[in-house]
mmCIF file of C-alpha atoms in Angstrom:
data_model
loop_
_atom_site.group_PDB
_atom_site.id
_atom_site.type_symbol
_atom_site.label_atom_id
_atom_site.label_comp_id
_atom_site.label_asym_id
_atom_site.label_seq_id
_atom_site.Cartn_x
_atom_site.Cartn_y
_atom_site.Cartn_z
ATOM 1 C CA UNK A 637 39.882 -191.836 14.020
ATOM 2 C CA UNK A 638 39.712 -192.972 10.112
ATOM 3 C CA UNK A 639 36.533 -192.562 9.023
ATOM 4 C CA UNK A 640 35.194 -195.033 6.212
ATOM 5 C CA UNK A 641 32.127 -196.944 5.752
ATOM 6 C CA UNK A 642 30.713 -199.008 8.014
ATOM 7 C CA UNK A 643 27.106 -199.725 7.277
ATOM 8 C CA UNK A 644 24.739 -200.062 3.764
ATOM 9 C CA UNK A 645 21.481 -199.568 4.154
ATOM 10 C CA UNK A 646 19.451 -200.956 1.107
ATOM 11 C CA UNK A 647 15.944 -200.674 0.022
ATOM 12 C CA UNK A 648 13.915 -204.242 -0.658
ATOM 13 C CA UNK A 649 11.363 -203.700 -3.658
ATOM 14 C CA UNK A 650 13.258 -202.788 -6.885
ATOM 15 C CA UNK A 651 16.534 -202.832 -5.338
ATOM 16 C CA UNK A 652 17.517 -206.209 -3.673
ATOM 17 C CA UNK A 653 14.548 -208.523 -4.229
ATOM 18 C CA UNK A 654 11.485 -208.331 -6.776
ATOM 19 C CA UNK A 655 13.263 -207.110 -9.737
ATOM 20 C CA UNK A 656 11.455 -203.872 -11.565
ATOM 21 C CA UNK A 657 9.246 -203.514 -8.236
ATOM 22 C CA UNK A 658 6.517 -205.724 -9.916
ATOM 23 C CA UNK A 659 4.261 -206.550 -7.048
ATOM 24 C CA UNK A 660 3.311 -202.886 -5.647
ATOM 25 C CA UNK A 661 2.906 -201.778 -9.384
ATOM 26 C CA UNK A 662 0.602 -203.991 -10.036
ATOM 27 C CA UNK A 663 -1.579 -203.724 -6.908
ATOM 28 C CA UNK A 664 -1.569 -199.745 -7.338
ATOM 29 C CA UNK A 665 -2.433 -200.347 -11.028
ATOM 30 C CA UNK A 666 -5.725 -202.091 -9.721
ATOM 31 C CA UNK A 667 -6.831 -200.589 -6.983
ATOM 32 C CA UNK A 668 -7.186 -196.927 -8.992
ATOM 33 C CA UNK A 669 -8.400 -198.882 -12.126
ATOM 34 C CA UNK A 670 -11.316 -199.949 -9.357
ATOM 35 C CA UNK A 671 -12.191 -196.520 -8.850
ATOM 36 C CA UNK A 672 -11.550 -195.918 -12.419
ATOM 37 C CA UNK A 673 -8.830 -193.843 -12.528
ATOM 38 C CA UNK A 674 -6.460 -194.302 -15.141
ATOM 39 C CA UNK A 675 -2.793 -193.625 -14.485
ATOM 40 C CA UNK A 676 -0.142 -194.574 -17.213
ATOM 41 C CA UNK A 677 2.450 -197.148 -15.813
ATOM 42 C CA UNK A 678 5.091 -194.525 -15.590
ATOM 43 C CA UNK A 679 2.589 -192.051 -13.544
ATOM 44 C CA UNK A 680 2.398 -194.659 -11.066
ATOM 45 C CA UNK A 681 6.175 -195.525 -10.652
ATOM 46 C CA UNK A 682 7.124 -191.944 -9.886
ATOM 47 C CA UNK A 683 6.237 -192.178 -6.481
ATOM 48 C CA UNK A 684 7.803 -195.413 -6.322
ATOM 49 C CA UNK A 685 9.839 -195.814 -2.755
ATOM 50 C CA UNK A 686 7.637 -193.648 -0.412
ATOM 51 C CA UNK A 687 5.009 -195.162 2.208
ATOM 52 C CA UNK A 688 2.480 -196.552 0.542
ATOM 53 C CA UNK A 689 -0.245 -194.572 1.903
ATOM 54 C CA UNK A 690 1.714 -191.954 1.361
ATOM 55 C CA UNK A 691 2.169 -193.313 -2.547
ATOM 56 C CA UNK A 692 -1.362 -193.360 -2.750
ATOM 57 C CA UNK A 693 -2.259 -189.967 -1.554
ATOM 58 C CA UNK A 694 0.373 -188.637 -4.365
ATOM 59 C CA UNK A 695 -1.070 -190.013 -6.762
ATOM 60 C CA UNK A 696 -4.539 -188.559 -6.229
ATOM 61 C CA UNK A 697 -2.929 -185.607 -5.584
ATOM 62 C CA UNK A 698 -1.803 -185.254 -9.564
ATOM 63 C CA UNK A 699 -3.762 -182.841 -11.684
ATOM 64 C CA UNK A 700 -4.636 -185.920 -13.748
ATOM 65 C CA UNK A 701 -5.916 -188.129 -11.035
ATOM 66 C CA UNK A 702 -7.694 -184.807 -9.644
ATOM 67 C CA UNK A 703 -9.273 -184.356 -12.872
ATOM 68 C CA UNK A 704 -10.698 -187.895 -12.733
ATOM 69 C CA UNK A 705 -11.923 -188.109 -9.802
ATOM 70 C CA UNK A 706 -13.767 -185.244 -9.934
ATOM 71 C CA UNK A 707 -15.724 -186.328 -13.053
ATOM 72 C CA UNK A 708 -16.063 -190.093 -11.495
ATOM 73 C CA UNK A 709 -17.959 -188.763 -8.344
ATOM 74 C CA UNK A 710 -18.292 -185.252 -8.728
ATOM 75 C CA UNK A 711 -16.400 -184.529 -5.336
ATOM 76 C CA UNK A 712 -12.806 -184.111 -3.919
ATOM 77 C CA UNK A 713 -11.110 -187.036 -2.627
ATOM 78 C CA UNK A 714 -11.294 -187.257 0.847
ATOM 79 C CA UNK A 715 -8.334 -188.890 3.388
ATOM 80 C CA UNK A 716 -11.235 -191.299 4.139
ATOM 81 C CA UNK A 717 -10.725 -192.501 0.283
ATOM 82 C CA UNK A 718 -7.049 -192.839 1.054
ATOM 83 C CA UNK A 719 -7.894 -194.377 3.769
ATOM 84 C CA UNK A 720 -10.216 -197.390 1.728
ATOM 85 C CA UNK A 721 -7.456 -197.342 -0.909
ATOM 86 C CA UNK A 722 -4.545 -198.458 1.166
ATOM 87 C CA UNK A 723 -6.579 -201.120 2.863
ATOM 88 C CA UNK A 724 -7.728 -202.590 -0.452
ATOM 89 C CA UNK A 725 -3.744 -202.271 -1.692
ATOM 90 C CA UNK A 726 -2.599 -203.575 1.779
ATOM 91 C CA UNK A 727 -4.629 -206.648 0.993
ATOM 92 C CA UNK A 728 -4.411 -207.219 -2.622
ATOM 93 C CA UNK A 729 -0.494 -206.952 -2.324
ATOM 94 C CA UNK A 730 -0.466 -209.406 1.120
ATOM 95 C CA UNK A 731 -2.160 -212.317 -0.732
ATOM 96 C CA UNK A 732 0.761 -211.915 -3.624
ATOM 97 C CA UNK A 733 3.738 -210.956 -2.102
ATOM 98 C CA UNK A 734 5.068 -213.871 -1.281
ATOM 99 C CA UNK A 735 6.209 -214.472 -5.158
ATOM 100 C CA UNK A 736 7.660 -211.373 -5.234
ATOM 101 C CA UNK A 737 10.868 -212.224 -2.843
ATOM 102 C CA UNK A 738 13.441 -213.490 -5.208
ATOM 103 C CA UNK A 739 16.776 -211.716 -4.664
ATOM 104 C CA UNK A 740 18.041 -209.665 -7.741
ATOM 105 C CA UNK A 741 21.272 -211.006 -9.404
ATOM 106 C CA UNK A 742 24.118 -210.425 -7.983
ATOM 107 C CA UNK A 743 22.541 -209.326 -4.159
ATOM 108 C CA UNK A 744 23.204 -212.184 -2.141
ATOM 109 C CA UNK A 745 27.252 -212.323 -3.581
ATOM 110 C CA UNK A 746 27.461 -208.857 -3.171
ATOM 111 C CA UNK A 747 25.928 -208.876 0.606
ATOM 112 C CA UNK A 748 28.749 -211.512 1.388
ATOM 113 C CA UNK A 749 31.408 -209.411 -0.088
ATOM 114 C CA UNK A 750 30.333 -206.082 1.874
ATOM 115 C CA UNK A 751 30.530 -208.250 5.066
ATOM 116 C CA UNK A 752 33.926 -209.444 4.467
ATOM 117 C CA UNK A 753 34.682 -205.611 4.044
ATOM 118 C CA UNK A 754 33.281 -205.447 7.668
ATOM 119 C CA UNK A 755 29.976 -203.593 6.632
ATOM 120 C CA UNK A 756 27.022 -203.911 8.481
ATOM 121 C CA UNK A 757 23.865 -204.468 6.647
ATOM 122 C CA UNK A 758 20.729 -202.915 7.424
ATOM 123 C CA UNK A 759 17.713 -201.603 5.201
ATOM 124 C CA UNK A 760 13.844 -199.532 4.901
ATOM 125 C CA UNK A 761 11.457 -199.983 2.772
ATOM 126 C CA UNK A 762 7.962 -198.865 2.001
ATOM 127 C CA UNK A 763 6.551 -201.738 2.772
ATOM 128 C CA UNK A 764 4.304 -202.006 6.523
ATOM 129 C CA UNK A 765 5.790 -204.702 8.913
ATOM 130 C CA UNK A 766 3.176 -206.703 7.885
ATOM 131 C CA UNK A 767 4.048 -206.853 4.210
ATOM 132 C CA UNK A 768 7.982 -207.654 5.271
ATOM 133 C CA UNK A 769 6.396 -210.350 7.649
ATOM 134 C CA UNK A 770 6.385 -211.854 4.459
ATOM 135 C CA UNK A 771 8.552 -210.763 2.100
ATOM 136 C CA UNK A 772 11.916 -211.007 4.594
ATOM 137 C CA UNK A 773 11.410 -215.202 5.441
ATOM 138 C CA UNK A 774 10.833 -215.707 1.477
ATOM 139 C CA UNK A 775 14.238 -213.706 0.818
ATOM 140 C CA UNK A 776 15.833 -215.362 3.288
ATOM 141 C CA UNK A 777 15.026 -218.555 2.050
ATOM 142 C CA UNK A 778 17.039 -217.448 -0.918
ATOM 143 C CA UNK A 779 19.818 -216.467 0.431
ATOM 144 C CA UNK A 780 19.410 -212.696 1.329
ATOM 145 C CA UNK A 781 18.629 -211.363 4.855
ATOM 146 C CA UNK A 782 20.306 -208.234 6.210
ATOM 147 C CA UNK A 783 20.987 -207.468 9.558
ATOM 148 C CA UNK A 784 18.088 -205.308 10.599
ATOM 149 C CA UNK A 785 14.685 -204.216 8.898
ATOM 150 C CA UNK A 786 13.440 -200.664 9.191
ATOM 151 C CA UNK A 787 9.683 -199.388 8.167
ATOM 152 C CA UNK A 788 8.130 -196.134 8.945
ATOM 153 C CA UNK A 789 5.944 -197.832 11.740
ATOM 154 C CA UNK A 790 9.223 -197.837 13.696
ATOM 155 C CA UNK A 791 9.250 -193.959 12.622
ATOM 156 C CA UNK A 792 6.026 -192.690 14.164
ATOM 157 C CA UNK A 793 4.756 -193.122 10.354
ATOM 158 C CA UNK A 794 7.567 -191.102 8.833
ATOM 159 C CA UNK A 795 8.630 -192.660 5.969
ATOM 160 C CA UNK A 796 10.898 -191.453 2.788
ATOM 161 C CA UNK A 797 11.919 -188.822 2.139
ATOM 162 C CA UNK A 798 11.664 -188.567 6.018
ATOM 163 C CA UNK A 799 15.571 -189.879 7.284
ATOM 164 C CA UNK A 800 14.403 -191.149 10.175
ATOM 165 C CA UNK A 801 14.620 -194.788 8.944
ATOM 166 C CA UNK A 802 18.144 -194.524 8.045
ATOM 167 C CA UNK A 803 18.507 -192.731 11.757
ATOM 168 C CA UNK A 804 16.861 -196.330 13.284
ATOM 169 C CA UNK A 805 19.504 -197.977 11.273
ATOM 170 C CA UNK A 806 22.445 -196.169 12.434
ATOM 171 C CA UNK A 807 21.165 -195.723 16.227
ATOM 172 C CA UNK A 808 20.741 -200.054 16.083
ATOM 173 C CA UNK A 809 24.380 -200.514 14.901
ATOM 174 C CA UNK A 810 25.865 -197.424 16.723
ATOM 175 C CA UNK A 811 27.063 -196.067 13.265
ATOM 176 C CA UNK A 812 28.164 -191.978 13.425
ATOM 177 C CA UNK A 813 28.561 -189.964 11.380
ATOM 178 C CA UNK A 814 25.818 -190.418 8.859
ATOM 179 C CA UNK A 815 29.176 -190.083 6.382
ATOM 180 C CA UNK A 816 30.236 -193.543 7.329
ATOM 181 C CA UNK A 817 26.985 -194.914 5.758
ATOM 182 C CA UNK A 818 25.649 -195.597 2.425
ATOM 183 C CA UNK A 819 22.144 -195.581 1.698
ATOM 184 C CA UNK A 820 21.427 -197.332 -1.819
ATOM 185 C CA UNK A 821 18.094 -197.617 -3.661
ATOM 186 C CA UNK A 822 16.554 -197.759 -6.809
ATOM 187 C CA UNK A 823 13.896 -194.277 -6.626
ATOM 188 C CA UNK A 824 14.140 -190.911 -6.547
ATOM 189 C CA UNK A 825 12.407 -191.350 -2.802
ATOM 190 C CA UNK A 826 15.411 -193.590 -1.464
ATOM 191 C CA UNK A 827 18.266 -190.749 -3.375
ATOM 192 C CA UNK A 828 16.250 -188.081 -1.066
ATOM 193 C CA UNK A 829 16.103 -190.417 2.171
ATOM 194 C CA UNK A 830 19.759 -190.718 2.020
ATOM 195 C CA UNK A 831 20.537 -187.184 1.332
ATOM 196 C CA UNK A 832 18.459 -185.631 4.524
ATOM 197 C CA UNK A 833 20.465 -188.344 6.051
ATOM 198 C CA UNK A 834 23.554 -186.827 5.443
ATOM 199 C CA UNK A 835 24.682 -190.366 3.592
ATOM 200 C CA UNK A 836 26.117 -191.234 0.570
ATOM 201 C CA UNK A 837 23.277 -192.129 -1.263
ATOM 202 C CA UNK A 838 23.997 -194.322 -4.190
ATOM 203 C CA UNK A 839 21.334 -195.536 -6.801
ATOM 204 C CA UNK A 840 20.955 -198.608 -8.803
ATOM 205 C CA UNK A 841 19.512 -199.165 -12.567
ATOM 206 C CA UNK A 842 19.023 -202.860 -12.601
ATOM 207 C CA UNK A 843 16.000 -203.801 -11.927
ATOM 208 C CA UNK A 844 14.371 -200.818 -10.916
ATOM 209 C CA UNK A 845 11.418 -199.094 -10.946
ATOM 210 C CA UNK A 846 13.420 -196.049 -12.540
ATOM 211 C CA UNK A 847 14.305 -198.076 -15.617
ATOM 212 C CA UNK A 848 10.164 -199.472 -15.692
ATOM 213 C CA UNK A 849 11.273 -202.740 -16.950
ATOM 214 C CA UNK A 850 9.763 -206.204 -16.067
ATOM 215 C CA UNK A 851 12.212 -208.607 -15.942
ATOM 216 C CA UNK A 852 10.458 -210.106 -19.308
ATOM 217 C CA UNK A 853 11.044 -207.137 -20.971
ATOM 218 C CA UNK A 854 14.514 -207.085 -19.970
ATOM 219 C CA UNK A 855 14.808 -210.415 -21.714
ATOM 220 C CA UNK A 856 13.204 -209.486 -24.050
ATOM 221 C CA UNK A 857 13.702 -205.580 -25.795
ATOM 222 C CA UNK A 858 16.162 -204.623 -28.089
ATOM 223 C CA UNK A 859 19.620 -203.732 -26.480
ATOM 224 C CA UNK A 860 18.824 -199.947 -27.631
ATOM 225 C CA UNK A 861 15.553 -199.823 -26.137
ATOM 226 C CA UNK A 862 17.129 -201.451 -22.958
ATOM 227 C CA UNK A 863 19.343 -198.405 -22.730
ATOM 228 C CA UNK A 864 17.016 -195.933 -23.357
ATOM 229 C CA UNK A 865 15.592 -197.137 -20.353
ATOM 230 C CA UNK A 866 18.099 -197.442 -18.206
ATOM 231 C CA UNK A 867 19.442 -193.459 -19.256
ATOM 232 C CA UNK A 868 16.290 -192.465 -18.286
ATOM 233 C CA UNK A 869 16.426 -194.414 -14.901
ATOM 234 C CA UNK A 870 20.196 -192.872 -14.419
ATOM 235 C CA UNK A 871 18.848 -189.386 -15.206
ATOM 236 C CA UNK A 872 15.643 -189.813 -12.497
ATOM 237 C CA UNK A 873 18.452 -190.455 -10.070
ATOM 238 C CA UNK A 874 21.122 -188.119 -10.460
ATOM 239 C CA UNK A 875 18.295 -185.080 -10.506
ATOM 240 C CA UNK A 876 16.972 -186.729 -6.878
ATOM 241 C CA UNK A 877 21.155 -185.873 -5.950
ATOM 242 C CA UNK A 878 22.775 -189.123 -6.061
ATOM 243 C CA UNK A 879 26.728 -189.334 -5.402
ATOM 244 C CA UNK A 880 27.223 -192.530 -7.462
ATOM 245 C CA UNK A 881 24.568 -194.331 -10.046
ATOM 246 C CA UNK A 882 25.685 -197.797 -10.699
ATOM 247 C CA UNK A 883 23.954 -200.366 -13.339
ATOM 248 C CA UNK A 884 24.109 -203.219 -11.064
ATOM 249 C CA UNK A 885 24.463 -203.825 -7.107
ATOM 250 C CA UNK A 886 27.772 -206.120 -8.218
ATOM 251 C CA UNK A 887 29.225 -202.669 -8.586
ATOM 252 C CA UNK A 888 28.831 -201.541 -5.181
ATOM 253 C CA UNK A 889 31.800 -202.647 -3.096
ATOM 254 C CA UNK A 890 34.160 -200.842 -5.842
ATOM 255 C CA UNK A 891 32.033 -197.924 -5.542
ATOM 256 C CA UNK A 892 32.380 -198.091 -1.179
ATOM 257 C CA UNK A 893 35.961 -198.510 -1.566
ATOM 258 C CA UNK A 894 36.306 -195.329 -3.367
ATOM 259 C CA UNK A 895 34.442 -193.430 -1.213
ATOM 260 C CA UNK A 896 36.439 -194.277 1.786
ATOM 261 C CA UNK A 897 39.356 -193.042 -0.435
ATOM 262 C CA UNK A 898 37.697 -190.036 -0.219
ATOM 263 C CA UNK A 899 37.431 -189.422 2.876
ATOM 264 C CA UNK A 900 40.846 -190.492 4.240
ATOM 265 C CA UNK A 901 42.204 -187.802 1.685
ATOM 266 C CA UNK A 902 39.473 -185.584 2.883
ATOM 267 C CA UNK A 903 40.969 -185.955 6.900
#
């Protein structure tokens, strides 16, 4: 039986809609200023991709949030402050999120393209069902929707670098083996997810988190600076194991097309 690809599973934030991952940024940016702990913008982004809870309870686990903590309340964190720190993101990022679901350039052409290659299209995220009760009727709206929505509530809480989202995704289309999928994202967290998946696990510079670019900077800085940023973003992904780092999602199809090359000269 030739073996090529057959499904894509895509991350939302940073990777298909809400270019540079803006909205969870900014809500993680605020809720640790609130218990003043300052993290730089690129201390906060390195998480970027995991559960959110999860995202949070990194974060506090770094020496320098430690540190801070410690002289803020003289005490250790406790899972109870995770606990009041998710809730307070969960409902700062709800009341915004629904200006954050603007497709990035170049997704919803390169969704129809996959599916005249006879892809399915499925995706995870970090985001809780409730948050994608949102954000997945505002994509649509503009054109994107793929075929099936995964988040680690449908994983007994197991979320990146956890596979078992991709697993949801390939159990729903009856897709086997994991080498007949793609899993593409724009963190170090989605590279990982698709590796313990056994996918090809392909990772994109525009617009992500990796490159920490709004999309008014990306108007807006020097071409040079621009590609310092997106070197660094390329380098963040290879390291995480990535088989293929493109600079935009337009890219991708080319990129499939070679990899079923490589397996039917693999069979």
């Amino acid at each position: 039986m030739k073996k090529e690809v057959k499904l894509a599973v895509f991350d939302w934030a940073g990777t298909t809609v809400d270019y540079g991952c803006i909205a969870p940024v900014a809500v993680f940016e605020k809720i640790f200023e609130n218990k003043n702990i300052h993290l730089t913008r690129e201390e906060i982004l390195k998480p970027m991709g995991m559960g959110k809870r999860d995202h949070i309870e990194t974060l506090l686990s770094t020496e320098e949030a430690t540190k801070q903590w410690k002289e803020q309340y003289q005490r250790d964190w406790t899972q109870e402050d995770i606990d009041e720190m998710f809730a307070q993101f969960n409902k700062e990022l709800l009341s915004i999120l629904n200006d954050y679901c603007t497709p990035i350039e170049g997704v919803v052409e390169t969704m129809a393209k996959l599916r005249e290659m006879g892809l399915f299209i499925g995706s995870t995220t970090g985001y809780t069902r409730e948050m994608m009760d949102i954000v997945e009727p505002g994509a649509k709206k503009q054109g994107y929707a793929p075929d099936y929505t995964v988040t680690s509530e449908m994983t007994s809480g197991h979320g990146r670098p956890y596979p078992y989202m991709i697993f949801k995704n390939m159990e729903h289309f009856e897709v086997c083996p994991p080498c007949q999928v793609v899993k593409v994202g724009d963190t170090a967290a989605d590279i990982k997810e698709g590796k313990n998946a056994g996918a090809w696990s392909i990772g994109i510079i525009e617009g992500s988190s990796a490159a920490n670019m709004t999309p008014e900077m990306a108007e807006a800085l020097p071409e040079e600076e621009k590609e310092a940023r997106f070197t660094k973003a390329e380098e963040i992904l290879r390291n995480a194991g990535a088989d293929y780092v493109i600079r935009t999602i337009r890219e991708l199809p080319e990129v499939i097309e070679e990899i079923n090359k490589r397996m039917e000269n693999e069979q």
